[in-house]
XYZ file of C-alpha atoms in Angstrom:
476
model
C -18.874 0.114 -4.080
C -18.483 -1.616 -7.432
C -16.305 -4.274 -5.789
C -18.927 -4.854 -3.101
C -21.727 -4.990 -5.671
C -19.861 -7.586 -7.728
C -19.370 -9.838 -4.728
C -22.952 -9.447 -3.586
C -24.054 -10.429 -7.091
C -22.298 -13.766 -6.702
C -23.641 -14.077 -3.149
C -27.264 -13.721 -4.257
C -27.141 -15.536 -7.587
C -24.303 -18.084 -7.393
C -23.651 -19.077 -3.760
C -21.604 -22.272 -3.631
C -21.629 -24.983 -0.991
C -19.706 -28.105 -2.033
C -18.995 -31.500 -0.474
C -15.748 -30.032 0.860
C -17.782 -27.232 2.447
C -19.830 -29.766 4.406
C -16.668 -31.577 5.536
C -15.191 -28.331 6.850
C -18.499 -27.413 8.484
C -18.753 -30.819 10.162
C -15.246 -30.463 11.591
C -16.032 -26.948 12.797
C -19.359 -27.918 14.398
C -17.941 -30.929 16.229
C -14.995 -28.868 17.421
C -17.279 -26.070 18.621
C -20.029 -28.141 20.211
C -18.194 -31.252 21.417
C -14.575 -30.170 21.722
C -13.514 -32.898 19.276
C -11.746 -32.091 16.022
C -13.317 -34.876 14.013
C -16.058 -36.009 11.667
C -19.304 -37.779 12.425
C -19.408 -41.234 10.868
C -21.529 -41.320 7.748
C -22.411 -37.649 8.235
C -25.166 -38.493 10.732
C -25.178 -36.337 13.903
C -26.349 -39.208 16.097
C -23.305 -41.314 15.253
C -19.876 -41.329 16.857
C -17.468 -38.467 16.217
C -14.142 -39.815 14.985
C -11.012 -37.636 15.454
C -9.543 -36.696 12.080
C -6.563 -35.039 10.465
C -7.924 -35.057 6.914
C -8.063 -31.245 6.842
C -5.814 -28.699 8.491
C -7.527 -26.725 11.281
C -7.318 -23.226 9.794
C -10.586 -23.068 7.859
C -12.591 -25.131 10.392
C -11.410 -22.670 13.076
C -12.670 -19.772 10.933
C -16.028 -21.532 10.427
C -16.274 -22.352 14.141
C -15.886 -18.663 14.954
C -18.644 -17.713 12.495
C -20.918 -20.510 13.751
C -20.345 -19.408 17.361
C -21.452 -15.880 16.500
C -24.266 -16.586 14.040
C -25.313 -20.202 14.576
C -24.051 -23.577 13.409
C -24.324 -24.168 9.686
C -24.911 -20.492 8.856
C -23.200 -20.495 5.474
C -24.646 -17.102 4.527
C -22.768 -15.497 7.417
C -19.608 -17.264 6.247
C -19.990 -15.892 2.711
C -20.706 -12.348 3.869
C -17.654 -12.420 6.128
C -15.546 -13.701 3.235
C -16.808 -10.829 1.080
C -15.382 -8.386 3.631
C -12.127 -10.351 3.703
C -11.937 -10.271 -0.088
C -12.455 -6.507 -0.150
C -9.583 -6.203 2.320
C -7.502 -8.356 -0.043
C -8.002 -5.775 -2.799
C -6.580 -3.068 -0.522
C -3.620 -5.239 0.517
C -2.750 -6.071 -3.089
C -2.932 -2.358 -3.906
C -0.551 -1.659 -1.029
C 1.788 -4.334 -2.389
C 1.813 -2.520 -5.745
C 2.470 0.791 -3.976
C 5.514 -0.659 -2.236
C 6.847 -2.465 -5.300
C 5.919 -0.126 -8.151
C 4.257 3.251 -7.587
C 1.204 5.085 -6.295
C -0.271 5.044 -9.802
C 0.192 1.281 -10.038
C -1.497 0.902 -6.638
C -4.668 2.596 -7.892
C -4.666 0.489 -11.047
C -4.090 -2.653 -8.980
C -7.055 -1.904 -6.767
C -9.333 -1.602 -9.797
C -7.988 -4.811 -11.358
C -8.388 -6.753 -8.103
C -11.760 -5.269 -7.149
C -13.361 -6.053 -10.504
C -11.710 -9.420 -11.151
C -14.726 -11.779 -11.083
C -12.792 -14.945 -10.278
C -11.675 -13.631 -6.927
C -15.149 -12.264 -6.255
C -17.037 -15.477 -7.001
C -15.010 -17.524 -4.515
C -15.956 -15.079 -1.771
C -19.454 -16.568 -2.156
C -18.126 -20.137 -1.894
C -17.617 -21.927 1.432
C -14.065 -22.930 0.559
C -10.567 -21.943 1.653
C -9.686 -19.834 -1.395
C -10.710 -16.389 -0.106
C -8.761 -16.671 3.144
C -5.793 -18.312 1.434
C -5.562 -15.476 -1.109
C -5.913 -12.867 1.656
C -3.031 -14.258 3.706
C -0.896 -14.825 0.605
C -1.297 -11.166 -0.339
C -0.625 -10.119 3.259
C 2.565 -12.201 3.437
C 3.863 -10.737 0.162
C 3.006 -7.200 1.302
C 4.772 -7.640 4.641
C 7.786 -9.160 2.888
C 7.952 -6.220 0.466
C 7.711 -3.774 3.371
C 10.523 -5.603 5.181
C 12.730 -5.650 2.084
C 12.160 -1.923 1.614
C 13.343 -1.372 5.194
C 16.357 -3.654 4.954
C 19.131 -1.991 7.015
C 21.764 -0.458 4.810
C 25.438 -0.308 5.609
C 26.451 3.273 6.205
C 23.617 4.306 8.513
C 25.547 6.435 10.964
C 22.986 7.076 13.682
C 23.031 4.063 16.001
C 19.585 4.861 17.418
C 18.113 5.027 13.948
C 19.796 1.749 13.092
C 18.274 0.071 16.147
C 14.797 1.364 15.384
C 15.189 0.272 11.785
C 16.229 -3.212 12.847
C 13.255 -3.549 15.205
C 10.797 -2.526 12.493
C 12.569 -4.789 10.001
C 12.248 -7.811 12.287
C 8.637 -7.084 13.174
C 7.754 -7.008 9.486
C 9.451 -10.363 8.916
C 7.596 -11.722 11.941
C 4.338 -10.535 10.366
C 5.379 -12.232 7.119
C 5.931 -15.493 8.980
C 2.577 -15.200 10.759
C 0.746 -14.669 7.467
C 2.517 -17.669 5.941
C 1.577 -19.726 9.013
C -2.065 -18.863 8.355
C -1.645 -19.969 4.721
C -0.214 -23.321 5.818
C -2.948 -23.881 8.412
C -5.533 -23.321 5.695
C -3.959 -25.605 3.092
C -0.702 -27.604 3.016
C 0.400 -25.987 -0.243
C 0.706 -22.721 1.660
C 4.208 -23.968 2.398
C 5.188 -23.023 -1.161
C 5.110 -19.386 -0.088
C 7.490 -20.153 2.781
C 9.875 -21.862 0.359
C 9.618 -18.849 -1.957
C 10.553 -16.314 0.718
C 13.410 -18.444 2.062
C 14.766 -19.060 -1.444
C 14.499 -15.393 -2.381
C 16.411 -14.294 0.707
C 19.127 -16.838 -0.076
C 19.431 -15.653 -3.673
C 19.399 -12.016 -2.527
C 22.325 -12.648 -0.204
C 24.275 -14.490 -2.920
C 23.646 -12.041 -5.766
C 24.507 -8.958 -3.745
C 27.655 -10.462 -2.229
C 26.643 -8.735 0.981
C 28.955 -8.054 3.862
C 28.911 -9.836 7.183
C 26.445 -7.373 8.772
C 24.014 -7.548 5.857
C 24.323 -11.325 5.721
C 23.436 -11.479 9.405
C 20.340 -9.345 8.793
C 19.192 -11.638 5.969
C 19.902 -14.752 8.041
C 17.923 -13.344 10.971
C 15.038 -12.534 8.613
C 15.008 -16.094 7.249
C 15.084 -17.617 10.740
C 12.255 -15.387 11.960
C 10.035 -16.250 8.988
C 10.685 -20.003 9.119
C 10.266 -20.353 12.886
C 7.053 -18.319 13.094
C 5.576 -19.921 9.962
C 6.154 -23.470 11.233
C 5.514 -22.924 14.950
C 1.693 -23.439 14.768
C 2.259 -26.859 13.216
C 3.905 -28.128 16.408
C 0.696 -28.459 18.492
C -1.121 -29.877 15.456
C 1.587 -32.524 14.964
C 1.619 -33.407 18.672
C -2.175 -33.707 18.661
C -2.099 -36.053 15.675
C 0.579 -38.209 17.277
C -1.221 -38.457 20.629
C -4.755 -38.843 19.279
C -4.277 -40.696 15.988
C -0.935 -42.369 16.825
C 0.954 -41.340 13.711
C 3.263 -38.551 12.636
C 1.373 -36.048 10.479
C 2.635 -32.438 10.523
C 0.265 -31.298 7.750
C -2.619 -33.319 6.292
C -2.669 -36.525 4.225
C -1.899 -36.013 0.535
C -5.315 -37.356 -0.488
C -7.258 -36.113 2.575
C -7.876 -39.732 3.590
C -8.649 -41.162 7.005
C -6.094 -43.425 8.698
C -7.871 -46.670 7.773
C -9.117 -45.486 4.366
C -7.799 -47.070 1.181
C -5.939 -44.629 -1.064
C -6.206 -45.587 -4.722
C -2.576 -44.850 -5.507
C -2.523 -47.121 -8.535
C -5.602 -45.474 -10.021
C -4.227 -42.002 -9.259
C -0.958 -42.841 -10.972
C -2.812 -44.192 -13.990
C -4.811 -40.955 -14.179
C -1.562 -38.935 -14.151
C -0.407 -40.805 -17.269
C -3.068 -39.124 -19.397
C -5.000 -36.356 -17.594
C -4.293 -32.826 -18.781
C -7.458 -30.781 -18.213
C -10.150 -30.013 -15.660
C -12.858 -31.647 -17.778
C -11.463 -35.089 -17.000
C -11.300 -34.200 -13.299
C -15.065 -33.689 -13.189
C -16.013 -36.486 -15.572
C -13.592 -39.202 -14.443
C -11.356 -38.489 -11.465
C -13.953 -37.255 -8.972
C -16.380 -40.053 -9.871
C -14.110 -42.874 -8.690
C -15.131 -44.665 -6.603
C -18.914 -44.471 -6.714
C -19.713 -43.959 -10.402
C -18.877 -45.697 -13.631
C -15.997 -44.717 -15.869
C -17.238 -43.923 -19.364
C -14.462 -44.921 -21.810
C -16.015 -42.579 -24.387
C -15.125 -39.609 -22.191
C -11.469 -40.574 -21.954
C -9.063 -38.721 -24.266
C -7.416 -40.851 -26.898
C -4.061 -40.743 -25.085
C -5.670 -42.537 -22.101
C -6.155 -45.690 -24.198
C -3.113 -45.752 -26.405
C -2.855 -48.298 -29.154
C -0.522 -51.321 -28.927
C 3.066 -50.651 -27.902
C 6.206 -52.716 -28.244
C 6.303 -53.361 -24.504
C 2.629 -54.217 -24.248
C 0.777 -54.967 -27.507
C -2.517 -55.458 -25.667
C -2.503 -52.261 -23.569
C -5.772 -50.979 -25.018
C -7.562 -54.244 -24.311
C -6.179 -54.411 -20.776
C -7.250 -50.831 -20.053
C -10.798 -51.447 -21.241
C -10.916 -54.724 -19.305
C -9.879 -53.050 -16.011
C -12.426 -50.279 -16.543
C -15.148 -52.836 -17.282
C -14.332 -54.791 -14.111
C -14.433 -51.615 -12.052
C -17.772 -50.604 -13.577
C -19.384 -53.820 -12.341
C -19.338 -52.596 -8.737
C -18.003 -48.998 -8.957
C -15.825 -49.882 -5.974
C -12.042 -49.551 -6.025
C -10.694 -52.726 -4.446
C -6.986 -53.277 -3.736
C -6.872 -55.759 -6.627
C -8.340 -53.304 -9.116
C -6.100 -50.554 -7.825
C -3.056 -52.771 -8.370
C -4.173 -53.456 -11.948
C -4.497 -49.719 -12.621
C -1.037 -49.316 -11.096
C 0.403 -51.905 -13.485
C -1.172 -50.083 -16.416
C 0.393 -46.855 -15.182
C 3.834 -48.417 -14.866
C 3.659 -49.749 -18.440
C 2.483 -46.426 -19.807
C 5.247 -44.500 -18.000
C 7.889 -46.853 -19.414
C 6.455 -46.405 -22.901
C 6.133 -42.592 -22.716
C 8.460 -41.201 -19.991
C 8.840 -37.754 -21.582
C 5.100 -37.343 -21.885
C 4.569 -38.372 -18.243
C 7.344 -36.299 -16.654
C 7.380 -33.253 -18.956
C 4.549 -33.004 -21.495
C 1.542 -33.709 -19.291
C 2.703 -31.564 -16.328
C 3.158 -28.617 -18.710
C -0.306 -29.200 -20.186
C -1.855 -29.350 -16.713
C -0.140 -26.104 -15.728
C -1.366 -24.419 -18.925
C -4.912 -25.675 -18.360
C -5.021 -24.364 -14.795
C -3.765 -20.953 -15.890
C -5.723 -20.448 -19.106
C -9.035 -22.319 -18.737
C -12.143 -20.136 -18.237
C -12.638 -20.051 -14.469
C -16.208 -21.315 -14.448
C -15.840 -24.406 -12.242
C -18.330 -23.029 -9.685
C -20.408 -21.127 -12.278
C -23.141 -22.439 -14.644
C -21.153 -22.936 -17.896
C -20.488 -26.589 -18.679
C -16.958 -27.954 -18.425
C -17.168 -28.752 -22.161
C -17.841 -25.099 -22.927
C -16.066 -25.254 -26.302
C -18.596 -27.675 -27.827
C -21.442 -25.087 -27.997
C -23.966 -27.952 -27.957
C -26.234 -27.668 -24.935
C -26.316 -23.966 -24.147
C -24.689 -21.564 -26.592
C -25.211 -18.617 -24.243
C -23.262 -20.278 -21.430
C -20.498 -21.262 -23.855
C -20.213 -17.643 -25.016
C -19.995 -16.509 -21.375
C -17.261 -19.079 -20.771
C -15.296 -17.823 -23.770
C -15.659 -14.257 -22.486
C -14.393 -15.296 -19.056
C -11.507 -17.115 -20.706
C -10.535 -14.010 -22.667
C -10.726 -11.837 -19.537
C -8.496 -14.221 -17.614
C -6.094 -14.370 -20.564
C -5.817 -10.554 -20.575
C -4.673 -10.558 -16.930
C -2.158 -13.360 -17.453
C -0.864 -11.946 -20.748
C -0.388 -8.475 -19.249
C 1.646 -9.919 -16.381
C 3.720 -12.039 -18.770
C 4.293 -9.081 -21.061
C 5.468 -6.992 -18.113
C 8.126 -9.614 -17.402
C 9.136 -10.131 -21.039
C 9.455 -6.401 -21.748
C 11.762 -5.991 -18.804
C 9.321 -4.266 -16.478
C 10.523 -6.511 -13.685
C 14.209 -5.687 -14.088
C 14.112 -2.249 -12.507
C 15.034 -1.972 -8.854
C 14.077 1.678 -8.430
C 10.545 2.514 -7.540
C 9.492 3.929 -10.902
C 6.396 3.489 -13.056
C 8.374 1.171 -15.321
C 10.046 -1.065 -12.749
C 9.121 -3.411 -9.908
C 11.217 -3.505 -6.785
C 11.803 -7.040 -5.475
C 10.029 -8.486 -8.523
C 11.988 -11.720 -8.140
C 9.867 -12.509 -5.087
C 6.690 -12.477 -7.171
C 8.190 -14.328 -10.105
C 9.715 -17.006 -7.857
C 6.340 -17.614 -6.236
C 4.628 -17.960 -9.617
C 7.246 -20.418 -10.871
C 7.409 -22.551 -7.732
C 3.652 -22.807 -7.370
C 3.166 -23.622 -11.050
C 5.832 -26.334 -10.869
C 4.099 -27.857 -7.844
C 0.677 -27.760 -9.515
C 2.075 -29.651 -12.493
C 2.669 -32.659 -10.229
C -1.026 -32.976 -9.306
C -3.370 -35.397 -11.031
C -6.347 -33.083 -10.547
C -5.680 -29.838 -12.469
C -8.257 -27.512 -10.899
C -8.064 -23.859 -12.032
C -8.778 -22.612 -8.503
C -5.334 -23.772 -7.412
C -3.741 -20.854 -9.279
C -5.884 -18.180 -7.603
C -3.306 -17.649 -4.836
C -0.980 -16.399 -7.583
C -3.270 -13.580 -8.658
C -2.034 -10.965 -6.176
C 1.326 -11.309 -7.964
C -0.296 -11.448 -11.418
C -2.320 -8.298 -10.776
C 0.690 -6.351 -9.483
C 2.713 -7.352 -12.547
C -0.166 -6.443 -14.872
C -0.643 -3.076 -13.161
C 3.047 -2.253 -13.634
C 2.581 -2.634 -17.386
C -0.502 -0.397 -17.454
C 1.132 2.174 -15.155
C 4.223 2.381 -17.320
C 2.131 2.925 -20.454
C 0.117 5.649 -18.730
C 3.305 7.333 -17.497
C 4.520 7.869 -21.066
C 1.546 10.119 -21.743
C 1.910 12.245 -18.616
C 3.238 15.800 -18.983
């Protein structure tokens, strides 16, 4: 009831409908009403519908189902449905903790997931996060169940062995189906597929398994990969036949076929951006709004270098030329690209190591208020002290979850293989997912904290193992 109340609070007071929400809704409506997976030109219903592949079909299909039941554009019905999905996520994450740690950890996990506000607030946002987190948790839970049922050598009863193998394969098939749903919602869902495949490979190598066990692991990997990727086949064929190009996922920058991608500008941004504040103030505003040099961090306009003594002047000149029209032309984009190339040559370690690490840290540790009232510059305490205090409180709460999970790993909670209050079975699966996803996020030029939310089923299970082990020491 507390979990439901928290989500309804965000539904009534902080419902969120973004530009991305309208894009998804437009795709869903056109698909439902006209049988065309595409967007109306200029957003006007009377104009032509143009087939598109800018977004994968998972979330538009979900919206189309809601719109078919409750009416086109009914975002309230979408949010209420997502609240139910998010409550189910809490139960699935608790089940994951039960399989990996203990019954006590499962109860603690449910509380931590149910009352975590940054999962709850996205249930009231018309975005992919709630469904993506649900299917991520489901895939991890099915994988843990399959690993727990891995056939052991020495099972004498052939009938039991056959039944065990059937259940084992069905669970891996369910894992693959959940991963397929993740990929159809967002392309980065493929990171979970890579995690499972890599973990199975490492498991086979570390255990030096026999031929029979190796065959079981190989079959598991094949089942997961085939089922996870199978739904992309019709999507790829559709894109090739309708749009005449090979696109198995979605374009990196969600651009239409004939739309200019500002690759030079994006690369220039990656040479200095490290936090979400710059995403809102600079990155999202181009093209269409001016770039305010005063809002750029000092590292974005470095002083003279040996390779280019006039870099600062050139940077300000390109920004000034862009600000005249607020339109990113190919010529301007090429100039930003040249700036980026010079900056990378001057500071390669910063570009390839320092800034990615800073972006990862910002996404993990920043107060998760991007769809809540606190300003992105919450630390300045200038405009609204109350909102800044709330942001600090949210930041501390998030830090407690992350620190507890990290402490569980550091203190060796993840080393145990037995199902005990102090150990996590198959913990490498969770840790591998956290590392792979974080490494991928470091390559992005738009460090948005919401991109780490898919990791929180793993974070909460790790954190609960720490709390459960501390509680167990005080039990009679």
